[in-house]
C-alpha positions as YAML, in Angstrom:
chain: A
units: angstrom
residues:
- id: 1
  name: UNK
  ca: [90.71, 215.94, 8.03]
- id: 2
  name: UNK
  ca: [89.82, 212.33, 8.60]
- id: 3
  name: UNK
  ca: [91.08, 211.27, 5.17]
- id: 4
  name: UNK
  ca: [94.39, 213.12, 5.45]
- id: 5
  name: UNK
  ca: [97.46, 211.01, 4.93]
- id: 6
  name: UNK
  ca: [101.13, 211.86, 5.08]
- id: 7
  name: UNK
  ca: [101.23, 212.66, 1.37]
- id: 8
  name: UNK
  ca: [98.57, 215.35, 1.81]
- id: 9
  name: UNK
  ca: [100.66, 217.05, 4.48]
- id: 10
  name: UNK
  ca: [103.74, 216.80, 2.27]
- id: 11
  name: UNK
  ca: [101.82, 218.57, -0.50]
- id: 12
  name: UNK
  ca: [100.66, 221.16, 2.07]
- id: 13
  name: UNK
  ca: [104.23, 221.88, 3.14]
- id: 14
  name: UNK
  ca: [105.33, 222.13, -0.49]
- id: 15
  name: UNK
  ca: [102.46, 224.53, -1.23]
- id: 16
  name: UNK
  ca: [103.42, 226.78, 1.68]
- id: 17
  name: UNK
  ca: [107.13, 226.82, 0.89]
- id: 18
  name: UNK
  ca: [106.50, 227.51, -2.79]
- id: 19
  name: UNK
  ca: [104.13, 230.34, -1.87]
- id: 20
  name: UNK
  ca: [106.81, 231.97, 0.27]
- id: 21
  name: UNK
  ca: [109.39, 231.39, -2.47]
- id: 22
  name: UNK
  ca: [107.08, 233.05, -4.99]
- id: 23
  name: UNK
  ca: [106.67, 236.08, -2.72]
- id: 24
  name: UNK
  ca: [110.44, 236.42, -2.33]
- id: 25
  name: UNK
  ca: [111.08, 236.04, -6.07]
- id: 26
  name: UNK
  ca: [108.42, 238.61, -6.90]
- id: 27
  name: UNK
  ca: [110.06, 241.04, -4.46]
- id: 28
  name: UNK
  ca: [113.44, 240.41, -6.06]
- id: 29
  name: UNK
  ca: [111.94, 240.93, -9.53]
- id: 30
  name: UNK
  ca: [111.67, 244.66, -8.70]
- id: 31
  name: UNK
  ca: [108.19, 245.07, -10.10]
- id: 32
  name: UNK
  ca: [108.89, 242.56, -12.89]
- id: 33
  name: UNK
  ca: [111.74, 244.68, -14.24]
- id: 34
  name: UNK
  ca: [113.80, 241.51, -13.81]
- id: 35
  name: UNK
  ca: [111.54, 239.38, -15.94]
- id: 36
  name: UNK
  ca: [113.29, 236.06, -15.42]
- id: 37
  name: UNK
  ca: [113.02, 236.34, -11.65]
- id: 38
  name: UNK
  ca: [109.40, 237.50, -11.95]
- id: 39
  name: UNK
  ca: [108.63, 234.57, -14.24]
- id: 40
  name: UNK
  ca: [110.15, 232.18, -11.71]
- id: 41
  name: UNK
  ca: [107.90, 233.76, -9.08]
- id: 42
  name: UNK
  ca: [104.81, 233.17, -11.21]
- id: 43
  name: UNK
  ca: [105.84, 229.58, -11.90]
- id: 44
  name: UNK
  ca: [106.45, 229.07, -8.20]
- id: 45
  name: UNK
  ca: [102.95, 230.27, -7.25]
- id: 46
  name: UNK
  ca: [101.42, 228.11, -9.97]
- id: 47
  name: UNK
  ca: [103.21, 225.03, -8.62]
- id: 48
  name: UNK
  ca: [102.16, 226.10, -5.12]
- id: 49
  name: UNK
  ca: [98.49, 226.10, -6.16]
- id: 50
  name: UNK
  ca: [98.99, 222.74, -7.84]
- id: 51
  name: UNK
  ca: [100.41, 221.35, -4.59]
- id: 52
  name: UNK
  ca: [97.53, 222.91, -2.66]
- id: 53
  name: UNK
  ca: [95.08, 221.21, -5.00]
- id: 54
  name: UNK
  ca: [96.69, 217.86, -4.14]
- id: 55
  name: UNK
  ca: [96.66, 218.64, -0.41]
- id: 56
  name: UNK
  ca: [92.92, 219.35, -0.37]
- id: 57
  name: UNK
  ca: [92.26, 215.83, -1.61]
- id: 58
  name: UNK
  ca: [92.83, 214.74, 1.99]
- id: 59
  name: UNK
  ca: [92.69, 217.93, 4.06]
- id: 60
  name: UNK
  ca: [89.47, 219.93, 4.40]
- id: 61
  name: UNK
  ca: [89.58, 222.99, 2.17]
- id: 62
  name: UNK
  ca: [88.91, 225.44, 5.01]
- id: 63
  name: UNK
  ca: [91.77, 224.00, 7.05]
- id: 64
  name: UNK
  ca: [94.16, 223.69, 4.10]
- id: 65
  name: UNK
  ca: [93.55, 227.23, 2.90]
- id: 66
  name: UNK
  ca: [93.93, 228.60, 6.45]
- id: 67
  name: UNK
  ca: [97.20, 226.70, 6.88]
- id: 68
  name: UNK
  ca: [98.48, 227.80, 3.47]
- id: 69
  name: UNK
  ca: [97.58, 231.43, 3.98]
- id: 70
  name: UNK
  ca: [98.34, 231.77, 7.68]
- id: 71
  name: UNK
  ca: [101.67, 229.99, 7.74]
- id: 72
  name: UNK
  ca: [102.56, 231.61, 4.42]
- id: 73
  name: UNK
  ca: [101.99, 235.06, 5.91]
- id: 74
  name: UNK
  ca: [104.08, 234.23, 8.98]
- id: 75
  name: UNK
  ca: [106.97, 232.81, 6.93]
- id: 76
  name: UNK
  ca: [106.81, 235.66, 4.40]
- id: 77
  name: UNK
  ca: [106.87, 238.27, 7.18]
- id: 78
  name: UNK
  ca: [109.76, 236.48, 8.88]
- id: 79
  name: UNK
  ca: [111.67, 236.16, 5.62]
- id: 80
  name: UNK
  ca: [111.10, 239.83, 4.82]
- id: 81
  name: UNK
  ca: [112.57, 240.68, 8.21]
- id: 82
  name: UNK
  ca: [115.78, 238.75, 7.54]
- id: 83
  name: UNK
  ca: [116.23, 239.31, 3.81]
- id: 84
  name: UNK
  ca: [114.89, 242.82, 3.33]
- id: 85
  name: UNK
  ca: [115.12, 244.23, 6.87]
- id: 86
  name: UNK
  ca: [111.39, 244.97, 6.71]
- id: 87
  name: UNK
  ca: [110.20, 245.10, 10.29]
- id: 88
  name: UNK
  ca: [106.58, 244.78, 11.38]
- id: 89
  name: UNK
  ca: [105.47, 246.94, 14.28]
- id: 90
  name: UNK
  ca: [103.85, 245.31, 17.32]
- id: 91
  name: UNK
  ca: [100.32, 245.93, 16.01]
- id: 92
  name: UNK
  ca: [101.21, 244.25, 12.70]
- id: 93
  name: UNK
  ca: [102.73, 241.26, 14.53]
- id: 94
  name: UNK
  ca: [99.53, 241.11, 16.59]
- id: 95
  name: UNK
  ca: [97.64, 240.74, 13.32]
- id: 96
  name: UNK
  ca: [99.89, 237.87, 12.28]
- id: 97
  name: UNK
  ca: [99.36, 236.26, 15.69]
- id: 98
  name: UNK
  ca: [95.59, 236.64, 15.32]
- id: 99
  name: UNK
  ca: [95.75, 234.88, 11.94]
- id: 100
  name: UNK
  ca: [97.74, 232.03, 13.45]
- id: 101
  name: UNK
  ca: [95.32, 231.80, 16.38]
- id: 102
  name: UNK
  ca: [92.50, 231.52, 13.85]
- id: 103
  name: UNK
  ca: [94.32, 228.70, 12.06]
- id: 104
  name: UNK
  ca: [94.82, 226.85, 15.35]
- id: 105
  name: UNK
  ca: [91.14, 227.30, 16.27]
- id: 106
  name: UNK
  ca: [90.08, 225.96, 12.88]
- id: 107
  name: UNK
  ca: [92.33, 222.96, 13.36]
- id: 108
  name: UNK
  ca: [91.05, 222.26, 16.87]
- id: 109
  name: UNK
  ca: [87.35, 222.75, 16.08]
...
């Protein structure tokens, strides 16, 4: 990540937030029965990938993808808890913690 500048991290944050937004919209689309909401979810994930493509110009791909996926999973699980009352059991939260630990190890290596 030696070439990473602030703009790359801004794109990374945008990619993560748009990924989580896409997941929420797809859930609200009720299996794409609500096509407009489902379409917004698809557009959101496409813009997320576009932002990710800009982020990897300065952030190593392995780090960027780990950040995008790992933080996206954590935020999606947390959002599902608050919006949809979907609770993870302790073993499932342990899995999320293991993913985040992996992201941290990748970053520190």
